[in-house]
mmCIF file of C-alpha atoms in Angstrom:
data_model
loop_
_atom_site.group_PDB
_atom_site.id
_atom_site.type_symbol
_atom_site.label_atom_id
_atom_site.label_comp_id
_atom_site.label_asym_id
_atom_site.label_seq_id
_atom_site.Cartn_x
_atom_site.Cartn_y
_atom_site.Cartn_z
ATOM 1 C CA MET T 20 35.576 75.639 -7.274
ATOM 2 C CA SER T 21 34.751 72.045 -6.385
ATOM 3 C CA ALA T 22 33.351 71.073 -3.012
ATOM 4 C CA PRO T 23 36.044 70.236 -0.430
ATOM 5 C CA PRO T 24 36.027 66.899 1.429
ATOM 6 C CA VAL T 25 33.712 67.036 4.418
ATOM 7 C CA GLY T 26 36.471 66.104 6.861
ATOM 8 C CA ALA T 27 38.751 68.846 5.573
ATOM 9 C CA ALA T 28 35.904 71.352 5.745
ATOM 10 C CA ILE T 29 35.167 70.413 9.365
ATOM 11 C CA ALA T 30 38.823 70.846 10.346
ATOM 12 C CA ALA T 31 39.185 74.148 8.498
ATOM 13 C CA LEU T 32 35.936 75.586 9.803
ATOM 14 C CA GLY T 33 36.868 74.336 13.258
ATOM 15 C CA VAL T 34 39.944 76.556 13.212
ATOM 16 C CA THR T 35 37.903 79.536 12.043
ATOM 17 C CA GLN T 36 35.316 78.949 14.775
ATOM 18 C CA ILE T 37 37.973 78.938 17.493
ATOM 19 C CA VAL T 38 39.375 82.205 16.176
ATOM 20 C CA GLY T 39 35.981 83.706 15.371
ATOM 21 C CA TRP T 40 34.427 83.096 18.782
ATOM 22 C CA GLY T 41 37.635 83.887 20.638
ATOM 23 C CA THR T 42 38.152 87.254 18.943
ATOM 24 C CA THR T 43 34.540 88.442 19.079
ATOM 25 C CA HIS T 44 32.140 86.879 21.567
ATOM 26 C CA TYR T 45 34.752 86.129 24.226
ATOM 27 C CA LEU T 46 36.738 89.349 23.739
ATOM 28 C CA PRO T 47 35.053 91.608 26.346
ATOM 29 C CA ALA T 48 35.572 89.199 29.246
ATOM 30 C CA ILE T 49 39.327 89.769 29.009
ATOM 31 C CA LEU T 50 39.770 93.189 27.408
ATOM 32 C CA ALA T 51 36.809 95.288 28.601
ATOM 33 C CA ASP T 52 38.571 96.714 31.664
ATOM 34 C CA SER T 53 41.796 97.448 29.779
ATOM 35 C CA ILE T 54 39.930 99.152 26.938
ATOM 36 C CA ALA T 55 37.895 101.213 29.403
ATOM 37 C CA GLU T 56 41.035 102.349 31.208
ATOM 38 C CA GLY T 57 42.826 103.061 27.937
ATOM 39 C CA ILE T 58 40.131 105.343 26.527
ATOM 40 C CA GLY T 59 39.131 106.872 29.852
ATOM 41 C CA ALA T 60 35.627 105.441 29.803
ATOM 42 C CA SER T 61 33.604 103.199 32.065
ATOM 43 C CA PRO T 62 33.459 99.427 31.544
ATOM 44 C CA THR T 63 29.714 99.934 31.102
ATOM 45 C CA LEU T 64 30.352 101.896 27.903
ATOM 46 C CA VAL T 65 32.714 99.231 26.576
ATOM 47 C CA LEU T 66 30.261 96.443 27.336
ATOM 48 C CA GLY T 67 27.468 98.574 25.918
ATOM 49 C CA SER T 68 29.277 98.696 22.581
ATOM 50 C CA PHE T 69 29.524 94.900 22.689
ATOM 51 C CA SER T 70 25.788 94.689 23.382
ATOM 52 C CA TRP T 71 25.217 96.974 20.406
ATOM 53 C CA GLY T 72 27.194 94.559 18.251
ATOM 54 C CA LEU T 73 25.009 91.675 19.421
ATOM 55 C CA LEU T 74 21.900 93.712 18.616
ATOM 56 C CA ILE T 75 23.222 94.339 15.102
ATOM 57 C CA ALA T 76 23.989 90.627 14.758
ATOM 58 C CA GLY T 77 20.427 89.715 15.670
ATOM 59 C CA ALA T 78 18.925 92.333 13.378
ATOM 60 C CA SER T 79 21.039 91.161 10.440
ATOM 61 C CA ALA T 80 20.368 87.442 10.927
ATOM 62 C CA ARG T 81 17.664 87.180 8.266
ATOM 63 C CA ALA T 82 19.743 89.121 5.746
ATOM 64 C CA SER T 83 22.691 86.846 6.475
ATOM 65 C CA GLY T 84 20.596 83.776 5.742
ATOM 66 C CA ARG T 85 19.356 85.227 2.485
ATOM 67 C CA LEU T 86 22.887 86.090 1.402
ATOM 68 C CA MET T 87 23.954 82.529 2.183
ATOM 69 C CA ASP T 88 21.169 81.194 -0.015
ATOM 70 C CA ARG T 89 21.936 83.550 -2.867
ATOM 71 C CA TYR T 90 25.727 83.722 -2.905
ATOM 72 C CA ARG T 91 26.771 80.521 -1.078
ATOM 73 C CA ALA T 92 28.549 80.254 2.251
ATOM 74 C CA ARG T 93 32.073 80.497 0.852
ATOM 75 C CA ARG T 94 31.725 84.039 -0.422
ATOM 76 C CA VAL T 95 29.617 85.324 2.467
ATOM 77 C CA MET T 96 31.845 83.848 5.187
ATOM 78 C CA THR T 97 35.002 85.172 3.534
ATOM 79 C CA ILE T 98 33.608 88.699 3.362
ATOM 80 C CA ALA T 99 32.360 88.361 6.942
ATOM 81 C CA SER T 100 35.894 87.512 8.112
ATOM 82 C CA LEU T 101 37.148 90.666 6.409
ATOM 83 C CA LEU T 102 34.462 92.702 8.191
ATOM 84 C CA VAL T 103 35.427 91.254 11.575
ATOM 85 C CA ALA T 104 39.085 92.068 10.913
ATOM 86 C CA LEU T 105 38.184 95.624 9.926
ATOM 87 C CA GLY T 106 35.987 96.067 12.990
ATOM 88 C CA LEU T 107 38.748 94.905 15.332
ATOM 89 C CA LEU T 108 41.265 97.157 13.609
ATOM 90 C CA VAL T 109 38.942 100.151 13.933
ATOM 91 C CA MET T 110 38.487 99.489 17.658
ATOM 92 C CA SER T 111 42.249 99.286 18.174
ATOM 93 C CA PHE T 112 42.477 102.999 17.275
ATOM 94 C CA ALA T 113 39.661 104.063 19.599
ATOM 95 C CA HIS T 114 40.184 106.986 21.980
ATOM 96 C CA GLY T 115 36.532 107.193 22.923
ATOM 97 C CA GLY T 116 33.291 105.345 22.580
ATOM 98 C CA ALA T 117 32.559 106.276 18.956
ATOM 99 C CA LEU T 118 35.051 103.945 17.284
ATOM 100 C CA LEU T 119 34.085 101.135 19.643
ATOM 101 C CA PHE T 120 30.516 101.347 18.390
ATOM 102 C CA VAL T 121 31.686 101.587 14.782
ATOM 103 C CA GLY T 122 33.890 98.533 15.252
ATOM 104 C CA TRP T 123 31.175 96.467 16.903
ATOM 105 C CA THR T 124 28.723 97.506 14.195
ATOM 106 C CA LEU T 125 31.030 96.002 11.564
ATOM 107 C CA ILE T 126 31.589 92.896 13.664
ATOM 108 C CA GLY T 127 27.868 92.578 14.398
ATOM 109 C CA LEU T 128 27.046 92.635 10.700
ATOM 110 C CA ALA T 129 29.425 89.712 10.210
ATOM 111 C CA MET T 130 28.842 87.592 13.315
ATOM 112 C CA ARG T 131 25.869 85.567 12.082
ATOM 113 C CA SER T 132 27.736 84.643 8.922
ATOM 114 C CA VAL T 133 31.184 83.994 10.340
ATOM 115 C CA LEU T 134 30.248 82.026 13.472
ATOM 116 C CA TYR T 135 28.179 78.871 13.981
ATOM 117 C CA ASP T 136 25.145 79.908 11.946
ATOM 118 C CA GLY T 137 27.182 80.332 8.794
ATOM 119 C CA ALA T 138 29.353 77.292 9.438
ATOM 120 C CA PHE T 139 26.317 75.090 10.131
ATOM 121 C CA ALA T 140 24.744 76.212 6.859
ATOM 122 C CA ALA T 141 27.935 75.425 4.954
ATOM 123 C CA LEU T 142 28.254 71.972 6.528
ATOM 124 C CA THR T 143 24.595 71.147 5.954
ATOM 125 C CA VAL T 144 25.117 71.644 2.227
ATOM 126 C CA LEU T 145 28.423 69.785 2.177
ATOM 127 C CA ALA T 146 27.533 66.881 4.458
ATOM 128 C CA GLY T 147 23.929 66.205 3.438
ATOM 129 C CA HIS T 148 22.572 63.276 5.471
ATOM 130 C CA ARG T 149 25.656 63.434 7.718
ATOM 131 C CA ALA T 150 25.001 67.042 8.684
ATOM 132 C CA ARG T 151 24.169 66.430 12.350
ATOM 133 C CA ARG T 152 27.384 64.515 12.959
ATOM 134 C CA ALA T 153 29.389 67.099 11.025
ATOM 135 C CA ILE T 154 27.868 69.865 13.142
ATOM 136 C CA SER T 155 28.707 67.964 16.338
ATOM 137 C CA LEU T 156 32.308 67.505 15.212
ATOM 138 C CA LEU T 157 32.617 71.182 14.353
ATOM 139 C CA THR T 158 31.384 72.246 17.771
ATOM 140 C CA LEU T 159 34.192 70.246 19.386
ATOM 141 C CA PHE T 160 36.536 72.832 17.906
ATOM 142 C CA GLY T 161 34.397 75.861 18.670
ATOM 143 C CA GLY T 162 33.955 74.767 22.270
ATOM 144 C CA LEU T 163 37.646 75.372 22.860
ATOM 145 C CA ALA T 164 37.523 79.056 21.865
ATOM 146 C CA SER T 165 37.381 80.386 25.418
ATOM 147 C CA THR T 166 39.936 77.844 26.626
ATOM 148 C CA VAL T 167 42.352 79.032 23.938
ATOM 149 C CA PHE T 168 41.658 82.748 23.705
ATOM 150 C CA TRP T 169 41.040 83.825 27.286
ATOM 151 C CA PRO T 170 44.576 82.888 28.395
ATOM 152 C CA ILE T 171 46.095 84.121 25.112
ATOM 153 C CA GLY T 172 44.148 87.374 25.247
ATOM 154 C CA GLY T 173 45.126 87.950 28.866
ATOM 155 C CA TRP T 174 48.790 87.363 28.065
ATOM 156 C CA LEU T 175 48.747 89.597 24.974
ATOM 157 C CA ASP T 176 47.014 92.361 26.913
ATOM 158 C CA ALA T 177 49.464 92.178 29.809
ATOM 159 C CA THR T 178 52.494 92.004 27.502
ATOM 160 C CA PHE T 179 51.647 94.286 24.568
ATOM 161 C CA GLY T 180 48.480 96.148 25.555
ATOM 162 C CA TRP T 181 44.896 95.962 24.375
ATOM 163 C CA ARG T 182 45.458 97.852 21.120
ATOM 164 C CA ALA T 183 48.087 95.401 19.917
ATOM 165 C CA THR T 184 45.881 92.528 21.086
ATOM 166 C CA LEU T 185 43.007 93.754 18.919
ATOM 167 C CA GLN T 186 45.376 94.131 15.969
ATOM 168 C CA VAL T 187 46.616 90.566 16.408
ATOM 169 C CA TYR T 188 42.992 89.421 16.559
ATOM 170 C CA ALA T 189 42.284 91.327 13.341
ATOM 171 C CA LEU T 190 45.212 89.626 11.621
ATOM 172 C CA LEU T 191 43.989 86.198 12.713
ATOM 173 C CA ASN T 192 40.644 86.865 11.064
ATOM 174 C CA LEU T 193 42.507 87.486 7.815
ATOM 175 C CA VAL T 194 45.023 84.671 8.160
ATOM 176 C CA PRO T 195 43.878 81.977 8.581
ATOM 177 C CA CYS T 196 40.122 82.665 8.753
ATOM 178 C CA ALA T 197 39.379 84.496 5.506
ATOM 179 C CA LEU T 198 41.674 82.180 3.552
ATOM 180 C CA LEU T 199 40.119 79.040 5.038
ATOM 181 C CA HIS T 200 36.598 80.284 4.393
ATOM 182 C CA ALA T 201 37.492 81.060 0.791
ATOM 183 C CA ARG T 202 38.702 77.501 0.279
ATOM 184 C CA PHE T 203 36.609 75.258 2.524
ATOM 185 C CA ALA T 204 33.262 76.952 3.267
ATOM 186 C CA GLY T 205 31.493 76.056 0.055
ATOM 187 C CA GLY T 206 30.170 73.442 -2.280
ATOM 188 C CA THR T 207 26.954 71.938 -3.536
ATOM 189 C CA ARG T 208 24.797 69.204 -2.094
ATOM 190 C CA ARG T 209 26.245 65.811 -2.933
ATOM 191 C CA ARG T 210 24.330 63.424 -5.137
ATOM 192 C CA GLY T 211 22.687 60.557 -3.375
ATOM 193 C CA ASP T 212 22.100 62.509 -0.200
ATOM 194 C CA ALA T 213 18.588 61.926 0.997
ATOM 195 C CA GLY T 214 18.405 65.505 2.157
ATOM 196 C CA MET T 215 18.289 67.167 5.475
ATOM 197 C CA ALA T 216 15.457 65.024 6.743
ATOM 198 C CA HIS T 217 17.962 62.288 7.453
ATOM 199 C CA ALA T 218 20.306 64.733 9.140
ATOM 200 C CA ALA T 219 17.858 64.945 11.968
ATOM 201 C CA ASP T 220 18.605 61.266 12.622
ATOM 202 C CA ALA T 221 16.127 58.466 12.394
ATOM 203 C CA SER T 222 15.375 58.727 16.086
ATOM 204 C CA ALA T 223 13.841 62.157 15.526
ATOM 205 C CA GLY T 224 11.030 60.587 13.531
ATOM 206 C CA GLY T 225 11.519 62.777 10.466
ATOM 207 C CA PRO T 226 10.426 66.375 9.924
ATOM 208 C CA LEU T 227 7.190 67.619 11.462
ATOM 209 C CA ASP T 228 4.019 68.420 9.568
ATOM 210 C CA ALA T 229 3.451 72.080 8.659
ATOM 211 C CA GLN T 230 1.265 73.035 11.643
ATOM 212 C CA ARG T 231 3.471 71.383 14.245
ATOM 213 C CA ALA T 232 6.592 72.711 12.542
ATOM 214 C CA LEU T 233 5.323 76.299 12.804
ATOM 215 C CA ARG T 234 4.513 75.861 16.495
ATOM 216 C CA ALA T 235 7.894 74.250 17.131
ATOM 217 C CA LEU T 236 9.650 77.039 15.241
ATOM 218 C CA ARG T 237 8.041 79.710 17.408
ATOM 219 C CA LEU T 238 8.914 77.907 20.627
ATOM 220 C CA ALA T 239 12.456 77.170 19.468
ATOM 221 C CA THR T 240 12.960 80.796 18.437
ATOM 222 C CA LEU T 241 11.818 81.988 21.861
ATOM 223 C CA ALA T 242 14.031 79.450 23.640
ATOM 224 C CA PHE T 243 17.092 80.246 21.529
ATOM 225 C CA THR T 244 16.575 83.988 22.020
ATOM 226 C CA LEU T 245 16.276 83.734 25.795
ATOM 227 C CA TYR T 246 19.247 81.406 25.987
ATOM 228 C CA ALA T 247 21.325 83.690 23.760
ATOM 229 C CA PHE T 248 20.561 86.584 26.120
ATOM 230 C CA VAL T 249 22.004 84.667 29.065
ATOM 231 C CA GLN T 250 24.891 83.156 27.096
ATOM 232 C CA SER T 251 26.022 86.524 25.750
ATOM 233 C CA ALA T 252 25.983 88.047 29.221
ATOM 234 C CA MET T 253 27.928 85.111 30.611
ATOM 235 C CA ALA T 254 30.523 85.335 27.843
ATOM 236 C CA ALA T 255 31.202 88.934 28.820
ATOM 237 C CA HIS T 256 31.030 88.556 32.608
ATOM 238 C CA LEU T 257 32.101 85.004 33.503
ATOM 239 C CA VAL T 258 35.648 85.984 34.469
ATOM 240 C CA ARG T 259 34.297 88.762 36.688
ATOM 241 C CA LEU T 260 31.788 86.422 38.284
ATOM 242 C CA LEU T 261 34.590 84.049 39.145
ATOM 243 C CA ALA T 262 36.600 86.934 40.555
ATOM 244 C CA ASP T 263 33.660 87.522 42.893
ATOM 245 C CA PHE T 264 34.285 84.008 44.209
ATOM 246 C CA GLY T 265 37.533 85.424 45.580
ATOM 247 C CA PHE T 266 39.972 84.358 42.871
ATOM 248 C CA GLY T 267 42.709 86.579 41.502
ATOM 249 C CA ALA T 268 42.568 87.608 37.854
ATOM 250 C CA ALA T 269 44.906 84.884 36.572
ATOM 251 C CA VAL T 270 43.133 82.134 38.515
ATOM 252 C CA ALA T 271 39.720 83.440 37.435
ATOM 253 C CA VAL T 272 40.770 83.259 33.781
ATOM 254 C CA SER T 273 42.066 79.714 34.241
ATOM 255 C CA ALA T 274 38.901 78.600 36.036
ATOM 256 C CA ALA T 275 36.696 80.233 33.402
ATOM 257 C CA SER T 276 38.617 78.374 30.730
ATOM 258 C CA LEU T 277 37.166 75.139 32.138
ATOM 259 C CA MET T 278 34.000 76.119 30.304
ATOM 260 C CA GLY T 279 35.579 75.123 27.003
ATOM 261 C CA VAL T 280 36.589 71.729 28.356
ATOM 262 C CA ALA T 281 33.063 71.154 29.695
ATOM 263 C CA GLN T 282 31.536 72.118 26.352
ATOM 264 C CA VAL T 283 33.727 69.641 24.499
ATOM 265 C CA LEU T 284 33.029 66.818 26.965
ATOM 266 C CA ALA T 285 29.265 67.378 26.675
ATOM 267 C CA ARG T 286 29.487 67.345 22.893
ATOM 268 C CA ILE T 287 31.506 64.129 22.890
ATOM 269 C CA ALA T 288 28.815 62.536 25.068
ATOM 270 C CA GLU T 289 26.142 63.764 22.653
ATOM 271 C CA MET T 290 27.984 62.250 19.716
ATOM 272 C CA ALA T 291 28.252 58.912 21.515
ATOM 273 C CA LEU T 292 24.483 58.867 22.100
ATOM 274 C CA GLN T 293 23.502 60.533 18.837
ATOM 275 C CA ARG T 294 21.872 57.463 17.310
ATOM 276 C CA ARG T 295 19.659 57.009 20.369
ATOM 277 C CA LEU T 296 18.690 60.605 21.091
ATOM 278 C CA SER T 297 16.804 63.025 18.883
ATOM 279 C CA PRO T 298 17.667 66.736 18.919
ATOM 280 C CA PHE T 299 14.456 67.256 20.893
ATOM 281 C CA ALA T 300 15.740 64.956 23.644
ATOM 282 C CA VAL T 301 19.112 66.723 23.744
ATOM 283 C CA ALA T 302 17.394 70.111 24.060
ATOM 284 C CA VAL T 303 15.945 69.266 27.481
ATOM 285 C CA PRO T 304 19.200 68.765 29.437
ATOM 286 C CA SER T 305 20.872 71.595 27.525
ATOM 287 C CA VAL T 306 18.344 74.010 29.022
ATOM 288 C CA ALA T 307 18.013 72.313 32.426
ATOM 289 C CA LEU T 308 21.746 72.513 33.163
ATOM 290 C CA LEU T 309 21.700 76.312 33.067
ATOM 291 C CA PRO T 310 19.476 76.950 36.136
ATOM 292 C CA LEU T 311 21.247 74.089 37.902
ATOM 293 C CA ALA T 312 24.571 75.855 37.376
ATOM 294 C CA PHE T 313 23.210 79.113 38.771
ATOM 295 C CA ALA T 314 21.713 77.273 41.734
ATOM 296 C CA VAL T 315 25.166 75.904 42.554
ATOM 297 C CA ALA T 316 26.674 79.390 42.358
ATOM 298 C CA LEU T 317 23.972 80.939 44.525
ATOM 299 C CA LEU T 318 23.395 78.237 47.138
ATOM 300 C CA LEU T 319 26.730 76.542 47.779
ATOM 301 C CA PRO T 320 29.335 78.196 50.017
ATOM 302 C CA THR T 321 31.920 80.191 48.099
ATOM 303 C CA SER T 322 34.827 77.898 47.311
ATOM 304 C CA PRO T 323 37.020 76.777 44.409
ATOM 305 C CA ILE T 324 34.935 73.593 44.174
ATOM 306 C CA ALA T 325 31.678 75.544 43.871
ATOM 307 C CA ALA T 326 33.186 77.837 41.242
ATOM 308 C CA SER T 327 34.527 74.920 39.222
ATOM 309 C CA LEU T 328 31.225 73.019 39.458
ATOM 310 C CA PHE T 329 29.358 76.126 38.336
ATOM 311 C CA VAL T 330 31.597 76.529 35.273
ATOM 312 C CA LEU T 331 31.441 72.834 34.386
ATOM 313 C CA LEU T 332 27.628 72.653 34.598
ATOM 314 C CA TYR T 333 27.194 75.852 32.640
ATOM 315 C CA GLY T 334 29.729 74.726 30.045
ATOM 316 C CA CYS T 335 27.998 71.371 29.557
ATOM 317 C CA GLY T 336 24.629 73.037 29.032
ATOM 318 C CA ASN T 337 26.066 75.597 26.653
ATOM 319 C CA GLY T 338 27.898 72.901 24.728
ATOM 320 C CA LEU T 339 24.735 70.893 24.186
ATOM 321 C CA MET T 340 22.691 73.962 23.271
ATOM 322 C CA THR T 341 25.088 74.766 20.441
ATOM 323 C CA ILE T 342 24.399 71.373 18.868
ATOM 324 C CA VAL T 343 20.664 71.793 19.407
ATOM 325 C CA ARG T 344 20.750 75.132 17.571
ATOM 326 C CA GLY T 345 22.201 73.407 14.536
ATOM 327 C CA ALA T 346 20.310 70.102 14.634
ATOM 328 C CA LEU T 347 16.833 71.105 15.813
ATOM 329 C CA PRO T 348 15.870 73.080 12.681
ATOM 330 C CA LEU T 349 16.800 70.029 10.589
ATOM 331 C CA ALA T 350 14.551 67.855 12.749
ATOM 332 C CA ILE T 351 11.679 70.332 12.485
ATOM 333 C CA PHE T 352 11.804 71.130 8.787
ATOM 334 C CA GLY T 353 13.774 68.333 7.148
ATOM 335 C CA SER T 354 14.782 69.292 3.616
#
């Protein structure tokens, strides 16, 4: 199958990222309490199964990368979508903790391939020297996942129940996600591309030498791991944190959905300044905004303004970090 146009691939993968993030990473924030009540378990058990899925995702990251190299993104991402759908379907039949852990195990095995890591790899091959811009464009879609799926998930849960909600989520990972991955998540590097070194942008100064690259890789790995720890916890608990500000459930969901808007705005700003800023320069504010957001939440008097400012600052930092995760390895290693 021939390589799809880059623009079409970005649009198609953008849809799959909205669905993928919304039906996996952002699922517990809305459904954890309903699932816990439905199976007669504590929310801690439900969130523990989610944490198990994240652990599986981390443990399978290297294998996912190797599969991408060997079998190409198209095949791996399509199979990963099928695994996510199966995991969600399994969880929808849970009457205890066992099937929750089975479901999140299946989803965890697929998450690295079906979410940003897999999509970034596919776009890097397709877009060549335009990879950084393609990644930035893709994240504009993915940033809206919480904005789209938290209200939808809340409505589905209230109207049809959590089991039906999980089954709808499973269907969405089949249609459109698996179909779009099968068509648009593949290709070969285009002739004439100078390679990934240019994807880092001229302002990055090209890839680092071997010794500096190894040091940068270790530091970046540590930073990404620590940030992922916080981001995963926030994805599961943000709605509850906002409820602690004194909002009702519906208002908390709406306020939390501002995170998606903030992510998109930050990514648009990054795109506008992309020619002037290297990925290294973008990494600094992406990390600095996180403690600033928590400082606002902890120090300012409880109010709707403080809650909104907290979400906006956190969303901006998270939005920039997503781009850094995709662009920084290109700046470090080049081709």
